[in-house]
Amino acid sequence: MSKPVREVALEVLLQIEKHQAYSNLLLNQTVKRANLDPRDVGLLTEIVYGTIQRRDTLDYYLNYFVKKGVHSLNDWVRVLLRLSVYQLVYLDRIPERAIVHEAVTIAKKRGHKGISGMVNGVLRSLIRQGVPTIDKGQSSIEQIAIETSFPIWLVQRWVEQYGTEITKEMCESSLIPPHVTVRVNQVKSTVEQALERLQVEGVQARFGELSEDALIIEKGNVFQTSAYLEGIVTAQDESSMLVGRALGVKEGMEVLDTCAAPGGKSTHIAEQMNDRGEVFSFDLHEHKVKLIREQANRLGLTSIKAEATDARKLKMHMNGKQFDRVLIDAPCSGFGVIRRKPDIKWSKQLKDVEAIKEIQSSILNEVAPLLKTGGTLVYSTCTVDKDENEKVVQSFLDRHPDFQLDKTLIERLPEKAKSSKHYKDGMITILPQDFHTDGFFIASLIKN
């Protein structure tokens, strides 16, 4: 017999809280293991993601009703209250009495009568009195942090980098659930043909808002369609699709993708080359390289050679070989994909940003000699942090006078992106609120 969905949600949230488990991976594993009713999978996902996304706002509300403050409670009681308040405040289709009854039942099962009575009292008081308003007497940084549930240090950092208004928009946009977006494999189909094919299979979709290769899924499970299984479409966010286009590849080229797993950009590059040429795809771990091979096989692409190697050792590994194009989609803090992975904002610290900058710089330094003279190197990340983006690129250019920013990048960007106020010669930052996509950074460099 399967467990009630809120009890499963509590266990998932506790593992994320205690062990910094990745929410997306843990949810996928739990859904497979928990024998949940298919109708409950959506509710489980909503409760888990919503509770993580709104964590500090929920704690702000709870502190008004828990005598010694929410952090005085045992971990599981605190998480149980958070997920219950999330449902009461942000979900309107679940009766309040059902939420309270379920929370009290779980509290009795895991604790004792005193705890279940406290849980009952807190939730009923909140229903009776309503949630407190957020104190307007706080600084703008504290207010953004509480209202949008972001760590104060991160809000402070973004305000210094982008200003208060843009930071507030960025934090608010991270609370909006992302679209499911797919890229059309144009070796097999046009975008128009793929749209018609999905509609025949009962999936409602529309053209992308940013990338010419994209379809946005509005209704239906695209991953169970024959169009997906036959490799006509593959999952990828629209801003991520701009990276492959930024390389400007042509048929017959030799391309190096240094941090390639799970293979979204490698396969996009191969598709643009009409699967003629060679894409050398490397990643650090063999189990991730397996994902690249699986994607290439499903999409029917034979030009991809995938192998496990540390990008910082590629120069020795390639033994003097050079490439027409090089992509470094560098490991990063991931602050641009918080909508999809909300645990990032709680698991990352300032020291992590400092550490990852060193890795990004060392990869750039190691890989740069592998580019042919006159070739193009694209450096990209899924973060909006300027230290990991513009500063890493500028530091590289200062040490490598044979490289320069590629002003022709703009010719390979979609019309909407060309007018972005975050475009500079050879570099563009896409903020999550700009086009309702993931946040991304792309820099194009030419080797003289």
XYZ file of N, CA and C in Angstrom, residues 104-293:
570
model
N -1.913 16.595 11.287
C -2.073 16.082 12.656
C -1.878 14.556 12.672
N -2.387 13.875 11.657
C -2.227 12.411 11.571
C -0.742 12.040 11.473
N -0.010 12.772 10.634
C 1.427 12.502 10.487
C 2.150 12.792 11.805
N 1.779 13.899 12.472
C 2.433 14.270 13.737
C 2.194 13.205 14.810
N 0.993 12.645 14.854
C 0.693 11.571 15.824
C 1.540 10.345 15.530
N 1.670 10.028 14.246
C 2.394 8.828 13.821
C 3.897 8.949 14.112
N 4.463 10.138 13.876
C 5.916 10.311 14.037
C 6.310 10.771 15.433
N 5.369 11.424 16.157
C 5.726 11.998 17.451
C 4.813 11.507 18.564
N 4.166 12.438 19.250
C 3.252 12.067 20.331
C 2.109 13.074 20.372
N 1.215 12.864 21.331
C -0.011 13.656 21.390
C 0.296 15.150 21.537
N 1.338 15.477 22.326
C 1.686 16.890 22.539
C 2.075 17.586 21.246
N 2.883 16.892 20.422
C 3.317 17.504 19.156
C 2.134 17.652 18.197
N 1.292 16.621 18.136
C 0.148 16.719 17.217
C -0.790 17.845 17.665
N -0.905 18.043 18.961
C -1.739 19.139 19.458
C -1.147 20.495 19.094
N 0.176 20.604 19.180
C 0.831 21.863 18.825
C 0.651 22.152 17.324
N 0.857 21.114 16.480
C 0.679 21.273 15.034
C -0.751 21.718 14.729
N -1.702 21.066 15.366
C -3.112 21.420 15.177
C -3.356 22.874 15.573
N -2.816 23.281 16.741
C -3.030 24.636 17.245
C -2.424 25.701 16.332
N -1.193 25.455 15.862
C -0.512 26.433 14.997
C -1.291 26.616 13.693
N -1.680 25.496 13.065
C -2.355 25.598 11.765
C -3.738 26.235 11.903
N -4.456 25.883 12.964
C -5.797 26.470 13.144
C -5.697 27.967 13.481
N -4.678 28.356 14.248
C -4.485 29.788 14.543
C -4.194 30.563 13.267
N -3.349 29.976 12.392
C -2.999 30.648 11.143
C -4.239 30.788 10.247
N -5.074 29.747 10.213
C -6.299 29.822 9.399
C -7.217 30.920 9.954
N -7.327 30.967 11.285
C -8.239 31.920 11.936
C -7.760 33.368 11.770
N -6.464 33.587 11.980
C -5.940 34.960 11.995
C -5.404 35.429 10.641
N -5.124 34.480 9.750
C -4.508 34.843 8.465
C -3.009 35.058 8.633
N -2.284 35.095 7.496
C -0.827 35.260 7.583
C -0.495 36.718 7.895
N 0.571 36.961 8.654
C 0.954 38.347 8.969
C 1.505 39.050 7.733
N 1.343 40.362 7.665
C 1.965 41.119 6.575
C 3.462 41.222 6.845
N 4.231 41.308 5.772
C 5.691 41.406 5.926
C 6.034 42.846 6.287
N 6.800 42.991 7.370
C 7.121 44.294 7.961
C 7.747 45.233 6.929
N 7.081 46.352 6.696
C 7.592 47.310 5.707
C 8.750 48.144 6.272
N 9.038 47.977 7.575
C 10.100 48.776 8.183
C 11.491 48.227 7.916
N 11.566 47.078 7.220
C 12.885 46.489 6.975
C 13.549 47.112 5.754
N 14.842 46.830 5.585
C 15.542 47.343 4.413
C 14.975 46.673 3.161
N 15.209 47.311 2.016
C 14.681 46.744 0.764
C 15.276 45.364 0.512
N 16.536 45.166 0.914
C 17.173 43.850 0.715
C 16.504 42.795 1.584
N 16.247 43.129 2.863
C 15.584 42.169 3.757
C 14.173 41.872 3.263
N 13.498 42.902 2.775
C 12.127 42.703 2.319
C 12.069 41.785 1.092
N 12.963 42.019 0.129
C 13.013 41.132 -1.053
C 13.320 39.703 -0.603
N 14.261 39.570 0.349
C 14.669 38.235 0.811
C 13.494 37.484 1.430
N 12.700 38.160 2.256
C 11.574 37.484 2.922
C 10.433 37.240 1.940
N 10.096 38.253 1.140
C 8.944 38.122 0.236
C 9.164 37.052 -0.825
N 10.405 36.908 -1.286
C 10.667 35.959 -2.375
C 11.467 34.747 -1.911
N 11.760 34.689 -0.593
C 12.474 33.540 -0.034
C 13.843 33.341 -0.683
N 14.685 34.323 -0.535
C 16.074 34.210 -0.995
C 17.007 34.520 0.166
N 18.198 33.905 0.223
C 19.160 34.256 1.268
C 19.560 35.726 1.133
N 19.688 36.397 2.274
C 20.025 37.829 2.245
C 21.345 38.075 1.519
N 22.350 37.184 1.733
C 23.659 37.426 1.105
C 23.562 37.435 -0.417
N 22.654 36.583 -0.960
C 22.524 36.492 -2.412
C 21.780 37.721 -2.965
N 20.738 38.153 -2.234
C 20.021 39.367 -2.655
C 20.981 40.556 -2.630
N 21.771 40.656 -1.561
C 22.749 41.745 -1.439
C 23.717 41.737 -2.633
N 24.174 40.528 -2.967
C 25.147 40.390 -4.072
C 24.534 40.839 -5.399
N 23.304 40.424 -5.650
C 22.657 40.795 -6.915
C 22.322 42.284 -6.965
N 21.943 42.854 -5.815
C 21.675 44.296 -5.783
C 22.945 45.057 -6.150
N 24.091 44.606 -5.649
C 25.366 45.256 -5.996
C 25.679 45.097 -7.486
N 25.265 43.951 -8.062
C 25.599 43.682 -9.470
C 24.575 44.264 -10.455
N 23.288 44.255 -10.055
C 22.227 44.631 -11.002
C 21.331 45.778 -10.536
N 21.398 46.145 -9.260
C 20.484 47.151 -8.730
C 19.251 46.499 -8.112
N 18.518 47.283 -7.308
C 17.399 46.730 -6.520
C 16.238 46.272 -7.400
N 15.872 47.070 -8.382
C 14.673 46.759 -9.177
C 14.846 45.459 -9.968
N 15.991 45.324 -10.646
C 16.227 44.106 -11.439
C 16.346 42.885 -10.530
N 16.985 43.060 -9.366
C 17.109 41.940 -8.423
C 15.739 41.467 -7.959
N 14.864 42.424 -7.650
C 13.506 42.056 -7.193
C 12.770 41.277 -8.297
N 12.882 41.761 -9.535
C 12.240 41.059 -10.668
C 12.813 39.649 -10.823
N 14.132 39.543 -10.650
C 14.794 38.246 -10.818
C 14.315 37.253 -9.749
N 14.246 37.716 -8.503
C 13.804 36.845 -7.414
C 12.338 36.444 -7.607
N 11.497 37.406 -7.999
C 10.072 37.097 -8.195
C 9.881 36.115 -9.349
N 10.650 36.283 -10.420
C 10.474 35.398 -11.578
C 10.872 33.961 -11.258
N 11.759 33.797 -10.259
C 12.192 32.436 -9.920
C 11.076 31.639 -9.254
N 10.021 32.324 -8.814
C 8.909 31.632 -8.159
C 7.852 31.156 -9.157
N 8.006 31.558 -10.425
C 7.031 31.165 -11.455
C 7.445 29.816 -12.051
N 6.539 28.819 -12.036
C 6.916 27.502 -12.575
C 7.378 27.605 -14.025
N 8.458 26.894 -14.392
C 8.978 26.982 -15.763
C 8.111 26.218 -16.757
N 8.189 26.633 -18.033
C 7.553 25.858 -19.106
C 8.327 24.555 -19.310
N 7.624 23.549 -19.863
C 8.349 22.419 -20.461
C 8.641 22.827 -21.900
N 9.907 22.820 -22.279
C 10.295 23.264 -23.623
C 11.103 22.161 -24.299
N 10.867 21.975 -25.584
C 11.640 20.971 -26.333
C 12.298 21.622 -27.545
N 13.422 21.026 -27.941
C 14.122 21.455 -29.152
C 13.812 20.466 -30.274
N 13.534 20.981 -31.445
C 13.235 20.105 -32.578
C 14.551 19.689 -33.247
N 14.696 18.391 -33.456
C 15.864 17.840 -34.143
C 15.689 18.067 -35.641
N 16.327 19.116 -36.170
C 16.047 19.503 -37.554
C 16.770 18.646 -38.577
N 17.485 17.610 -38.123
C 17.956 16.576 -39.048
C 16.763 15.708 -39.470
N 15.775 15.607 -38.558
C 14.638 14.721 -38.815
C 13.341 15.448 -39.163
N 13.228 16.724 -38.769
C 11.930 17.375 -38.937
C 12.092 18.894 -38.899
N 11.169 19.599 -39.562
C 11.110 21.046 -39.353
C 10.331 21.302 -38.058
N 10.438 22.529 -37.576
C 9.713 22.885 -36.355
C 8.204 22.785 -36.605
N 7.765 23.213 -37.796
C 6.333 23.173 -38.125
C 5.830 21.727 -38.175
N 6.623 20.856 -38.792
C 6.219 19.434 -38.879
C 6.159 18.810 -37.483
N 7.123 19.148 -36.633
C 7.139 18.585 -35.276
C 5.931 19.053 -34.480
N 5.548 20.319 -34.672
C 4.371 20.850 -33.979
C 3.119 20.076 -34.392
N 2.972 19.846 -35.696
C 1.807 19.098 -36.193
C 1.815 17.671 -35.650
N 3.003 17.062 -35.638
C 3.125 15.674 -35.155
C 2.690 15.580 -33.685
N 3.128 16.527 -32.865
C 2.754 16.496 -31.445
C 1.252 16.703 -31.281
N 0.680 17.593 -32.078
C -0.756 17.838 -31.977
C -1.545 16.585 -32.317
N -1.096 15.846 -33.334
C -1.748 14.576 -33.703
C -1.690 13.591 -32.534
N -0.580 13.680 -31.767
C -0.413 12.759 -30.627
C -1.053 13.298 -29.340
N -1.828 14.371 -29.444
C -2.585 14.863 -28.289
C -1.835 15.824 -27.385
N -0.692 16.348 -27.852
C 0.075 17.300 -27.044
C -0.132 18.705 -27.605
N -0.565 19.623 -26.738
C -0.725 21.018 -27.168
C 0.614 21.739 -27.021
N 1.053 22.377 -28.089
C 2.348 23.071 -28.059
C 2.246 24.334 -28.896
N 3.226 25.212 -28.736
C 3.290 26.432 -29.553
C 4.761 26.738 -29.838
N 4.988 27.622 -30.800
C 6.367 27.978 -31.145
C 7.046 28.657 -29.952
N 8.372 28.495 -29.866
C 9.124 29.115 -28.792
C 9.084 30.628 -28.857
N 9.391 31.262 -27.732
C 9.357 32.733 -27.675
C 10.724 33.342 -27.972
N 11.785 32.534 -27.865
C 13.129 33.071 -28.019
C 13.928 32.333 -29.099
N 13.971 30.996 -29.012
C 14.796 30.208 -29.930
C 13.993 29.712 -31.121
N 14.592 29.780 -32.298
C 13.937 29.292 -33.520
C 13.778 27.775 -33.522
N 14.490 27.079 -32.638
C 14.439 25.614 -32.597
C 13.410 25.077 -31.594
N 12.716 25.983 -30.887
C 11.965 25.558 -29.696
C 10.465 25.405 -29.925
N 9.892 24.473 -29.166
C 8.439 24.382 -28.993
C 8.159 24.403 -27.494
N 7.147 25.163 -27.099
C 6.743 25.200 -25.685
C 5.532 24.295 -25.520
N 5.627 23.368 -24.579
C 4.542 22.412 -24.350
C 3.522 23.033 -23.393
N 2.275 23.091 -23.831
C 1.233 23.696 -22.992
C 0.378 22.652 -22.286
N 0.202 21.498 -22.905
C -0.628 20.458 -22.274
C -0.254 19.099 -22.846
N -0.163 18.092 -21.975
C 0.151 16.739 -22.425
C 1.580 16.353 -22.059
N 1.829 15.025 -22.039
C 3.156 14.523 -21.676
C 3.954 14.231 -22.940
N 4.800 15.193 -23.330
C 5.556 15.060 -24.579
C 6.532 13.888 -24.513
N 6.978 13.524 -23.302
C 8.010 12.488 -23.171
C 7.453 11.065 -23.345
N 6.132 10.958 -23.510
C 5.544 9.647 -23.802
C 5.089 9.539 -25.251
N 5.379 10.555 -26.048
C 4.950 10.527 -27.453
C 5.971 9.768 -28.311
N 5.503 9.291 -29.464
C 6.435 8.635 -30.392
C 7.404 9.672 -30.969
N 6.963 10.939 -31.063
C 7.854 11.992 -31.578
C 9.090 12.119 -30.686
N 8.902 11.994 -29.388
C 10.056 12.062 -28.480
C 10.872 10.774 -28.579
N 10.200 9.626 -28.523
C 10.915 8.343 -28.532
C 11.705 8.152 -29.829
N 11.201 8.723 -30.932
C 11.898 8.590 -32.224
C 12.956 9.676 -32.441
N 13.145 10.540 -31.433
C 14.218 11.536 -31.516
C 13.896 12.751 -32.360
N 12.621 13.062 -32.521
C 12.256 14.276 -33.279
C 12.361 15.502 -32.375
N 12.119 15.319 -31.085
C 12.282 16.429 -30.135
C 13.073 15.942 -28.928
N 13.682 16.919 -28.241
C 14.406 16.603 -27.005
C 14.256 17.768 -26.036
N 14.323 17.492 -24.733
C 14.096 18.539 -23.730
C 15.282 19.499 -23.670
N 14.999 20.787 -23.723
C 16.036 21.800 -23.524
C 15.367 23.156 -23.347
N 15.899 23.967 -22.423
C 15.353 25.307 -22.234
C 15.771 26.205 -23.401
N 14.943 27.207 -23.680
C 15.219 28.067 -24.845
C 16.540 28.822 -24.747
N 16.873 29.333 -23.565
C 18.123 30.101 -23.476
C 19.329 29.190 -23.677
N 19.217 27.941 -23.243
C 20.296 26.968 -23.450
C 20.490 26.679 -24.945
N 19.392 26.769 -25.717
C 19.483 26.511 -27.160
C 20.308 27.573 -27.890
N 20.435 28.761 -27.285
C 21.192 29.824 -27.948
C 22.690 29.521 -27.971
N 23.149 28.661 -27.040
C 24.579 28.367 -26.934
C 25.063 27.643 -28.192
N 24.321 26.614 -28.602
C 24.703 25.868 -29.804
C 24.736 26.765 -31.029
N 23.749 27.649 -31.150
C 23.702 28.590 -32.285
C 24.871 29.575 -32.229
N 25.297 29.947 -30.998
C 26.367 30.945 -30.849
C 27.683 30.458 -31.432
N 27.872 29.142 -31.513
C 29.132 28.601 -32.044
C 29.288 28.822 -33.547
N 28.161 28.946 -34.268
C 28.232 29.160 -35.712
C 28.876 28.003 -36.454
N 28.473 26.775 -36.136
C 29.106 25.594 -36.751
C 28.615 25.380 -38.181
N 29.417 24.655 -38.962
C 29.050 24.299 -40.338
C 29.336 22.814 -40.549
N 28.714 22.247 -41.580
C 28.936 20.824 -41.893
C 30.427 20.546 -42.052
N 30.885 19.395 -41.523
C 32.265 18.964 -41.710
C 33.234 19.475 -40.655
N 32.797 20.332 -39.769
C 33.717 20.877 -38.757
C 34.054 19.846 -37.687
N 35.175 20.110 -36.992
C 35.520 19.345 -35.790
C 35.296 20.261 -34.591
N 34.430 19.811 -33.680
C 33.995 20.655 -32.556
C 34.300 19.944 -31.248
N 34.780 20.716 -30.269
C 35.064 20.170 -28.928
C 34.048 20.736 -27.936
N 33.337 19.842 -27.239
C 32.420 20.242 -26.159
C 33.015 19.684 -24.868
N 33.501 20.574 -23.991
C 34.370 20.126 -22.900
C 33.655 19.617 -21.653
N 32.487 20.175 -21.352
C 31.731 19.779 -20.137
C 30.333 19.430 -20.621
N 30.197 18.308 -21.310
C 29.077 18.096 -22.229
C 27.832 17.446 -21.632
N 27.944 16.712 -20.524
C 26.778 15.978 -20.011
C 25.690 16.950 -19.550
N 24.423 16.576 -19.747
C 23.910 15.309 -20.291
C 23.816 15.259 -21.813
N 24.348 16.257 -22.517
C 24.462 16.135 -23.965
C 23.545 17.043 -24.765
N 22.789 17.913 -24.118
C 21.848 18.780 -24.831
C 22.533 19.660 -25.871
N 23.664 20.241 -25.503
C 24.327 21.162 -26.435
C 25.130 20.389 -27.486
N 25.749 19.279 -27.083
C 26.472 18.450 -28.076
C 25.535 17.985 -29.185
N 24.365 17.517 -28.799
C 23.419 17.013 -29.806
C 22.893 18.160 -30.674
N 22.716 19.336 -30.076
C 22.268 20.488 -30.857
C 23.329 20.873 -31.896
N 24.597 20.830 -31.476
C 25.703 21.147 -32.403
C 25.706 20.147 -33.572
N 25.573 18.866 -33.236
C 25.571 17.821 -34.283
C 24.398 18.023 -35.240
N 23.249 18.415 -34.703
C 22.072 18.649 -35.550
C 22.324 19.807 -36.520
N 22.948 20.887 -36.013
C 23.216 22.042 -36.891
C 24.212 21.700 -37.991
N 25.100 20.716 -37.726
C 26.063 20.278 -38.739
C 25.462 19.191 -39.635
N 24.135 18.972 -39.471
C 23.437 17.927 -40.238
C 24.092 16.565 -40.020
N 24.675 16.394 -38.853
C 25.349 15.153 -38.427
C 26.540 14.811 -39.321
N 27.115 15.857 -39.958
C 28.296 15.649 -40.807
C 29.462 16.421 -40.203
N 30.488 15.726 -39.786
C 31.613 16.312 -39.065
C 31.835 15.492 -37.796
N 32.527 16.062 -36.814
C 32.766 15.322 -35.568
C 32.595 16.242 -34.363
N 31.841 15.759 -33.384
C 31.671 16.476 -32.126
C 32.305 15.618 -31.037
N 33.383 16.105 -30.453
C 34.063 15.385 -29.370
C 33.494 15.889 -28.046
N 32.771 15.019 -27.348
C 32.056 15.422 -26.127
C 32.696 14.767 -24.914
N 33.153 15.612 -24.000
C 33.810 15.087 -22.796
C 33.042 15.530 -21.550
N 33.093 14.677 -20.544
C 32.613 15.069 -19.220
C 33.413 14.292 -18.189
N 33.325 14.751 -16.951
C 34.216 14.210 -15.920
C 33.893 12.765 -15.555
N 32.589 12.448 -15.458
C 32.195 11.140 -14.924
C 31.602 10.229 -16.008
N 31.980 8.963 -15.958
C 31.527 8.005 -16.957
C 29.995 7.853 -16.945
N 29.371 7.873 -15.736
C 27.915 7.683 -15.702
C 27.184 8.863 -16.375
N 27.823 10.035 -16.399
C 27.222 11.174 -17.105
C 27.485 11.090 -18.609
N 28.632 10.563 -18.976
C 28.947 10.373 -20.395
C 27.957 9.384 -21.027
N 27.528 8.435 -20.226
C 26.518 7.461 -20.697
C 25.235 8.193 -21.145
N 24.892 9.262 -20.418
C 23.690 10.036 -20.771
C 23.855 10.705 -22.141
N 25.083 11.167 -22.447
C 25.342 11.790 -23.761
C 25.121 10.753 -24.863
N 25.669 9.560 -24.647
C 25.537 8.502 -25.671
C 24.061 8.126 -25.862
